[in-house]
Amino acid sequence: MLDVCLRCQIQADHLPGRTTCPRCGGKLSVLDAQTRRAVPTPAQSAPAQSPPTQYPPTQYPPGQPSARVPQRPRPAGRPQPQTTRARLRWVAHRPLNTLPPARPVRPAARIGTPRYTEVPRWGLRDVVFPPGDDDREAKSPGARLRWALQIIWPVLAVAAALQLLRYCILMFNRSHPIPYWLDLASLWLLLISGAVAVAAAVWGLFLFTRWLLAARERSYKTVETSDPRRRRLIIAGAVLPFVNVLTAPLLLLEAAAAVGPAQAARVRPAINRVAVAWCLVSGLALIALVYRIVAWSSGSIQVGADAMVATLVTFVASGIFVAWLVPRLDGLVATDLPSVAPARRFVVAA
């Protein structure tokens, strides 16, 4: 229970016998501490009794309650005992009409145990390479194709340079005579360089076919299945000139889609870029081939010069395409996504 003064808005724990406020002298009300309702005091609930004894006003010091019993006079010579007053601790509370509403108690959200549908690939990984992997990687179809492409594009560059030299000699011969040996040497160099360029292209096409077979096998092995296409159909789609421009990218996209949509979306832009560049180079090669056939059948010098220019442009475009393809070859195969290591790693120190 609490003793509350309605005049000065202070309260304290209930003390029997205290009826007036020691601060302003007002009447105290007894309230329940939980319900804040008035509680009848024993004086209110007790039956009517005889009125208390009235004492003269002179026996009561001013400011003290009248219900306190007066002290008896003591004989002279004896020390006056010191009376100990009860120490009161007043606690200030806000008025009832200004108290904020009680906040609802919200149940704590339950956080379940994290579960993974697959093995997480983040964190520190200790990759142990078995002995002999370097030799196996050097003999793989991808490594051999990269090595061949690094040889093919210089061959194409030399063939383009000899084509340009032959064209310049013929242009000079229109107004000035040239020695016979120079004409014969430039012609033989042109034929030999063309034959070597064609042989290099066939060799690269053979290695590309092996790489395509290995890439499809690797992609389907990732999902633990076999290649649904026949081996002969894949070889035909990779070897046939001007047909492999369409079939080879489709075979790579089919293998990527079998691995998964995320892996297919990762390699599809690279395959599309290679397919577009390959189409442009094949179109230039087809134009040069048509010019060469027409020049051989007609015997026209002007058509022969145009065919030489078309062949020169084809060699230059093919060399640029091969050199551009070498570092992007691995990005055309869809396998399991590699784990990307963060730039900064935090390790718990014991």
Short mmCIF file of C-alpha atoms in Angstrom, two decimals:
data_model
loop_
_atom_site.label_atom_id
_atom_site.label_comp_id
_atom_site.label_asym_id
_atom_site.label_seq_id
_atom_site.Cartn_x
_atom_site.Cartn_y
_atom_site.Cartn_z
CA MET A 1 0.00 0.00 0.00
CA LEU A 2 1.01 3.62 -0.58
CA ASP A 3 0.40 6.92 1.21
CA VAL A 4 -0.49 9.48 -1.48
CA CYS A 5 -0.89 13.22 -1.06
CA LEU A 6 -3.35 14.54 -3.64
CA ARG A 7 -2.28 18.13 -3.07
CA CYS A 8 1.44 17.98 -3.84
CA GLN A 9 1.40 14.69 -5.83
CA ILE A 10 3.92 12.73 -3.74
CA GLN A 11 3.69 9.21 -2.37
CA ALA A 12 5.55 6.79 -0.10
CA ASP A 13 5.11 3.36 1.42
CA HIS A 14 2.20 3.16 3.84
CA LEU A 15 3.05 3.76 7.50
CA PRO A 16 0.37 3.04 10.12
CA GLY A 17 -0.55 6.13 12.11
CA ARG A 18 0.58 8.66 9.46
CA THR A 19 -2.42 10.63 8.22
CA THR A 20 -1.01 14.03 7.20
CA CYS A 21 1.59 14.96 4.59
CA PRO A 22 4.86 16.05 6.19
CA ARG A 23 5.46 18.40 3.25
CA CYS A 24 2.26 20.42 2.97
CA GLY A 25 0.24 19.18 5.95
CA GLY A 26 -2.56 17.84 3.72
CA LYS A 27 -4.50 14.68 4.26
CA LEU A 28 -2.94 11.44 2.99
CA SER A 29 -4.92 8.83 1.07
CA VAL A 30 -4.08 5.15 1.26
CA LEU A 31 -3.99 3.46 -2.17
CA ASP A 32 -3.27 -0.06 -3.30
CA ALA A 33 0.16 -0.25 -5.04
CA GLN A 34 -1.11 -2.55 -7.84
CA THR A 35 -4.63 -1.33 -8.61
CA ARG A 36 -4.18 2.31 -7.48
CA ARG A 37 -7.52 2.21 -5.69
CA ALA A 38 -8.37 3.57 -2.27
CA VAL A 39 -8.02 1.14 0.62
CA PRO A 40 -10.09 1.62 3.77
CA THR A 41 -7.87 2.31 6.78
CA PRO A 42 -8.37 0.56 10.11
CA ALA A 43 -9.72 3.84 11.53
CA GLN A 44 -12.44 3.89 8.85
CA SER A 45 -13.36 0.23 9.14
CA ALA A 46 -13.27 0.10 12.98
CA PRO A 47 -16.54 0.76 14.94
CA ALA A 48 -17.16 4.14 16.42
CA GLN A 49 -15.24 4.68 19.66
CA SER A 50 -14.96 7.40 22.14
CA PRO A 51 -13.17 10.49 20.89
CA PRO A 52 -9.49 10.70 21.67
CA THR A 53 -8.27 12.64 24.59
CA GLN A 54 -7.83 16.31 23.83
CA TYR A 55 -4.60 17.89 24.95
CA PRO A 56 -3.92 21.52 25.40
CA PRO A 57 -2.48 23.17 22.29
CA THR A 58 0.59 24.26 24.15
CA GLN A 59 1.81 20.70 24.49
CA TYR A 60 2.03 20.21 20.71
CA PRO A 61 4.84 21.83 18.71
CA PRO A 62 3.63 23.54 15.56
CA GLY A 63 3.85 21.41 12.38
CA GLN A 64 3.58 18.01 14.15
CA PRO A 65 0.49 15.79 13.83
CA SER A 66 -1.95 15.93 16.72
CA ALA A 67 -2.22 12.15 17.00
CA ARG A 68 1.31 11.85 18.35
CA VAL A 69 1.49 11.14 22.12
CA PRO A 70 3.06 14.05 24.08
CA GLN A 71 6.26 13.46 25.94
CA ARG A 72 6.19 13.31 29.70
CA PRO A 73 8.25 15.86 31.59
CA ARG A 74 11.43 14.42 33.02
CA PRO A 75 13.07 15.38 36.30
CA ALA A 76 15.81 17.94 36.29
CA GLY A 77 19.33 16.59 36.11
CA ARG A 78 18.59 13.76 33.73
CA PRO A 79 19.65 14.15 30.08
CA GLN A 80 16.89 14.39 27.55
CA PRO A 81 16.94 11.23 25.41
CA GLN A 82 17.26 11.78 21.68
CA THR A 83 14.20 10.58 19.80
CA THR A 84 14.91 8.83 16.50
CA ARG A 85 12.51 9.73 13.72
CA ALA A 86 11.73 7.21 11.03
CA ARG A 87 13.66 7.90 7.84
CA LEU A 88 11.24 8.19 4.97
CA ARG A 89 12.25 7.69 1.34
CA TRP A 90 9.90 9.55 -0.95
CA VAL A 91 9.59 8.28 -4.47
CA ALA A 92 8.18 10.54 -7.18
CA HIS A 93 5.75 8.90 -9.61
CA ARG A 94 4.03 10.36 -12.61
CA PRO A 95 0.30 11.10 -12.35
CA LEU A 96 -1.95 8.27 -13.42
CA ASN A 97 -3.43 10.17 -16.34
CA THR A 98 0.03 10.73 -17.88
CA LEU A 99 1.30 7.15 -17.73
CA PRO A 100 2.02 5.69 -21.23
CA PRO A 101 0.19 2.55 -22.30
CA ALA A 102 1.94 -0.72 -21.59
CA ARG A 103 3.94 -2.08 -24.51
CA PRO A 104 2.79 -5.44 -25.82
CA VAL A 105 5.24 -8.25 -25.30
CA ARG A 106 6.28 -9.63 -28.67
CA PRO A 107 7.42 -13.23 -28.83
CA ALA A 108 10.99 -13.67 -29.99
CA ALA A 109 11.29 -14.84 -33.58
CA ARG A 110 12.50 -18.38 -33.91
CA ILE A 111 15.59 -18.79 -36.07
CA GLY A 112 15.91 -22.28 -37.39
CA THR A 113 19.08 -24.17 -38.05
CA PRO A 114 20.54 -23.16 -41.44
CA ARG A 115 20.37 -25.92 -43.99
CA TYR A 116 22.05 -26.17 -47.38
CA THR A 117 20.75 -28.03 -50.40
CA GLU A 118 24.31 -28.61 -51.56
CA VAL A 119 27.78 -28.53 -50.08
CA PRO A 120 28.87 -24.89 -49.57
CA ARG A 121 31.89 -23.94 -51.65
CA TRP A 122 32.94 -20.86 -49.70
CA GLY A 123 35.73 -20.73 -47.15
CA LEU A 124 39.29 -21.89 -47.18
CA ARG A 125 40.00 -24.86 -49.40
CA ASP A 126 43.07 -27.02 -49.43
CA VAL A 127 43.36 -28.20 -53.01
CA VAL A 128 45.79 -31.08 -53.33
CA PHE A 129 46.95 -31.84 -56.84
CA PRO A 130 47.96 -35.47 -57.34
CA PRO A 131 51.30 -36.10 -59.00
CA GLY A 132 51.25 -36.19 -62.77
CA ASP A 133 48.41 -33.68 -63.26
CA ASP A 134 50.69 -31.21 -65.04
CA ASP A 135 51.62 -33.75 -67.70
CA ARG A 136 47.99 -34.80 -68.09
CA GLU A 137 46.91 -31.17 -68.45
CA ALA A 138 49.63 -30.50 -71.04
CA LYS A 139 48.39 -33.45 -73.12
CA SER A 140 44.70 -32.54 -72.90
CA PRO A 141 42.81 -31.55 -76.08
CA GLY A 142 42.31 -28.01 -74.78
CA ALA A 143 46.03 -27.47 -74.15
CA ARG A 144 46.94 -28.85 -77.58
CA LEU A 145 44.34 -26.67 -79.30
CA ARG A 146 45.64 -23.54 -77.55
CA TRP A 147 49.20 -24.43 -78.54
CA ALA A 148 48.11 -24.99 -82.15
CA LEU A 149 46.20 -21.72 -82.32
CA GLN A 150 49.24 -19.85 -81.05
CA ILE A 151 51.13 -21.28 -84.06
CA ILE A 152 48.36 -20.84 -86.62
CA TRP A 153 47.85 -17.10 -86.28
CA PRO A 154 51.54 -16.27 -87.06
CA VAL A 155 51.28 -18.55 -90.12
CA LEU A 156 48.23 -16.62 -91.29
CA ALA A 157 50.03 -13.35 -90.67
CA VAL A 158 52.99 -14.47 -92.82
CA ALA A 159 50.62 -15.62 -95.57
CA ALA A 160 48.88 -12.23 -95.51
CA ALA A 161 52.25 -10.46 -95.72
CA LEU A 162 53.27 -12.53 -98.78
CA GLN A 163 49.91 -11.82 -100.39
CA LEU A 164 50.52 -8.10 -99.90
CA LEU A 165 54.04 -8.42 -101.32
CA ARG A 166 52.77 -10.23 -104.45
CA TYR A 167 50.06 -7.60 -104.93
CA CYS A 168 52.58 -4.76 -104.66
CA ILE A 169 54.88 -6.47 -107.21
CA LEU A 170 52.02 -6.84 -109.69
CA MET A 171 50.99 -3.22 -109.22
CA PHE A 172 54.58 -2.13 -109.87
CA ASN A 173 54.73 -4.38 -112.95
CA ARG A 174 51.87 -2.48 -114.58
CA SER A 175 54.16 0.50 -115.24
CA HIS A 176 57.66 -0.94 -114.87
CA PRO A 177 59.21 -4.24 -115.93
CA ILE A 178 60.35 -6.64 -113.19
CA PRO A 179 62.90 -9.45 -113.34
CA TYR A 180 61.65 -12.92 -114.15
CA TRP A 181 63.13 -14.45 -111.00
CA LEU A 182 61.30 -11.91 -108.83
CA ASP A 183 57.99 -12.73 -110.45
CA LEU A 184 58.63 -16.47 -110.14
CA ALA A 185 59.87 -16.27 -106.52
CA SER A 186 56.89 -14.18 -105.38
CA LEU A 187 54.51 -16.58 -107.10
CA TRP A 188 56.03 -19.67 -105.47
CA LEU A 189 56.13 -17.98 -102.07
CA LEU A 190 52.48 -17.09 -102.52
CA LEU A 191 51.53 -20.66 -103.39
CA ILE A 192 53.58 -22.19 -100.60
CA SER A 193 52.24 -19.76 -97.98
CA GLY A 194 48.68 -20.42 -99.17
CA ALA A 195 49.19 -24.18 -98.95
CA VAL A 196 50.72 -23.90 -95.49
CA ALA A 197 47.84 -21.67 -94.33
CA VAL A 198 45.29 -24.18 -95.63
CA ALA A 199 47.17 -27.06 -93.94
CA ALA A 200 47.30 -25.10 -90.68
CA ALA A 201 43.56 -24.47 -90.91
CA VAL A 202 42.86 -28.18 -91.45
CA TRP A 203 45.15 -29.09 -88.54
CA GLY A 204 43.39 -26.56 -86.31
CA LEU A 205 40.01 -27.92 -87.40
CA PHE A 206 41.09 -31.44 -86.46
CA LEU A 207 42.23 -30.32 -83.00
CA PHE A 208 39.05 -28.28 -82.61
CA THR A 209 36.98 -31.39 -83.26
CA ARG A 210 38.87 -33.31 -80.56
CA TRP A 211 38.43 -30.41 -78.17
CA LEU A 212 34.69 -30.21 -78.86
CA LEU A 213 34.26 -33.93 -78.15
CA ALA A 214 36.24 -33.62 -74.89
CA ALA A 215 34.33 -30.49 -73.86
CA ARG A 216 30.94 -32.15 -74.33
CA GLU A 217 32.14 -35.25 -72.48
CA ARG A 218 33.38 -33.09 -69.60
CA SER A 219 30.10 -31.16 -69.41
CA TYR A 220 27.93 -34.27 -69.36
CA LYS A 221 30.27 -35.95 -66.89
CA THR A 222 29.59 -33.10 -64.48
CA VAL A 223 25.92 -34.12 -64.28
CA GLU A 224 26.84 -37.84 -64.35
CA THR A 225 25.29 -38.67 -67.70
CA SER A 226 26.45 -39.58 -71.20
CA ASP A 227 26.39 -37.54 -74.40
CA PRO A 228 23.03 -38.08 -76.17
CA ARG A 229 24.49 -37.20 -79.59
CA ARG A 230 26.30 -39.72 -81.76
CA ARG A 231 30.01 -39.23 -82.15
CA ARG A 232 29.77 -39.17 -85.96
CA LEU A 233 27.23 -36.37 -85.92
CA ILE A 234 29.39 -34.26 -83.61
CA ILE A 235 32.45 -34.81 -85.83
CA ALA A 236 30.47 -33.88 -88.95
CA GLY A 237 29.12 -30.74 -87.28
CA ALA A 238 32.64 -29.65 -86.30
CA VAL A 239 34.53 -30.52 -89.50
CA LEU A 240 32.30 -29.47 -92.41
CA PRO A 241 33.35 -25.98 -93.58
CA PHE A 242 30.74 -23.20 -93.44
CA VAL A 243 28.40 -25.63 -91.66
CA ASN A 244 30.41 -25.81 -88.44
CA VAL A 245 29.81 -22.06 -88.01
CA LEU A 246 26.24 -22.90 -86.95
CA THR A 247 26.52 -26.43 -85.60
CA ALA A 248 29.58 -26.00 -83.33
CA PRO A 249 28.06 -23.19 -81.18
CA LEU A 250 24.80 -25.13 -80.96
CA LEU A 251 26.66 -28.21 -79.72
CA LEU A 252 28.41 -26.13 -77.05
CA LEU A 253 25.13 -24.50 -75.96
CA GLU A 254 23.44 -27.90 -75.74
CA ALA A 255 26.16 -29.22 -73.44
CA ALA A 256 25.97 -26.06 -71.31
CA ALA A 257 22.18 -26.37 -70.94
CA ALA A 258 22.61 -29.95 -69.73
CA VAL A 259 24.89 -28.83 -66.89
CA GLY A 260 22.44 -26.27 -65.52
CA PRO A 261 20.77 -22.92 -66.25
CA ALA A 262 23.30 -20.92 -64.21
CA GLN A 263 26.28 -22.40 -66.03
CA ALA A 264 24.54 -22.03 -69.40
CA ALA A 265 23.81 -18.36 -68.72
CA ARG A 266 27.47 -17.86 -67.78
CA VAL A 267 28.93 -19.26 -71.04
CA ARG A 268 26.18 -18.22 -73.48
CA PRO A 269 27.48 -14.64 -74.07
CA ALA A 270 31.00 -15.93 -74.80
CA ILE A 271 29.70 -18.57 -77.22
CA ASN A 272 27.54 -15.99 -79.02
CA ARG A 273 30.47 -13.60 -79.44
CA VAL A 274 32.69 -16.37 -80.85
CA ALA A 275 29.90 -17.50 -83.20
CA VAL A 276 29.38 -13.98 -84.58
CA ALA A 277 33.12 -13.46 -85.15
CA TRP A 278 33.42 -16.88 -86.78
CA CYS A 279 30.51 -16.06 -89.11
CA LEU A 280 32.21 -12.86 -90.25
CA VAL A 281 35.50 -14.62 -90.94
CA SER A 282 33.74 -17.46 -92.77
CA GLY A 283 31.83 -14.94 -94.89
CA LEU A 284 35.09 -13.26 -95.92
CA ALA A 285 36.60 -16.67 -96.73
CA LEU A 286 33.59 -17.58 -98.87
CA ILE A 287 33.89 -14.31 -100.82
CA ALA A 288 37.63 -14.89 -101.39
CA LEU A 289 36.94 -18.45 -102.57
CA VAL A 290 34.33 -17.26 -105.09
CA TYR A 291 36.71 -14.59 -106.41
CA ARG A 292 39.50 -17.16 -106.77
CA ILE A 293 37.28 -19.58 -108.72
CA VAL A 294 36.09 -16.81 -111.04
CA ALA A 295 39.68 -15.60 -111.60
CA TRP A 296 40.87 -19.11 -112.52
CA SER A 297 37.98 -19.65 -114.93
CA SER A 298 38.05 -16.25 -116.62
CA GLY A 299 41.77 -15.51 -116.72
CA SER A 300 41.13 -11.80 -116.11
CA ILE A 301 43.97 -9.88 -114.51
CA GLN A 302 41.62 -7.49 -112.70
CA VAL A 303 39.55 -10.33 -111.22
CA GLY A 304 42.79 -12.03 -110.17
CA ALA A 305 43.90 -8.85 -108.38
CA ASP A 306 40.50 -8.59 -106.66
CA ALA A 307 40.78 -12.22 -105.58
CA MET A 308 44.23 -11.51 -104.16
CA VAL A 309 42.88 -8.57 -102.12
CA ALA A 310 39.98 -10.71 -100.85
CA THR A 311 42.43 -13.46 -99.84
CA LEU A 312 44.63 -10.89 -98.10
CA VAL A 313 41.68 -9.55 -96.08
CA THR A 314 40.63 -13.12 -95.22
CA PHE A 315 44.09 -14.02 -93.92
CA VAL A 316 44.26 -10.88 -91.79
CA ALA A 317 40.77 -11.39 -90.35
CA SER A 318 41.46 -15.07 -89.67
CA GLY A 319 44.72 -14.34 -87.88
CA ILE A 320 43.05 -11.71 -85.68
CA PHE A 321 40.19 -14.09 -84.89
CA VAL A 322 42.52 -16.95 -83.93
CA ALA A 323 44.66 -14.71 -81.70
CA TRP A 324 41.51 -13.32 -80.06
CA LEU A 325 40.08 -16.84 -79.48
CA VAL A 326 43.09 -18.28 -77.61
CA PRO A 327 42.48 -16.69 -74.15
CA ARG A 328 38.69 -17.19 -74.42
CA LEU A 329 38.73 -20.88 -75.23
CA ASP A 330 38.18 -22.13 -71.66
CA GLY A 331 35.17 -19.83 -71.21
CA LEU A 332 33.20 -21.76 -73.86
CA VAL A 333 32.90 -24.93 -71.77
CA ALA A 334 30.19 -25.18 -69.11
CA THR A 335 31.27 -27.22 -66.12
CA ASP A 336 30.76 -26.82 -62.40
CA LEU A 337 30.98 -23.17 -61.34
CA PRO A 338 34.39 -22.42 -59.85
CA SER A 339 34.52 -21.14 -56.30
CA VAL A 340 35.49 -17.49 -56.27
CA ALA A 341 37.83 -16.78 -53.37
CA PRO A 342 37.20 -13.43 -51.62
CA ALA A 343 39.83 -10.74 -51.81
CA ARG A 344 40.08 -10.63 -48.00
CA ARG A 345 39.81 -13.64 -45.72
CA PHE A 346 39.26 -13.59 -41.99
CA VAL A 347 40.76 -16.41 -39.96
CA VAL A 348 39.89 -17.02 -36.30
CA ALA A 349 43.05 -16.82 -34.20
CA ALA A 350 43.20 -19.26 -31.31
#
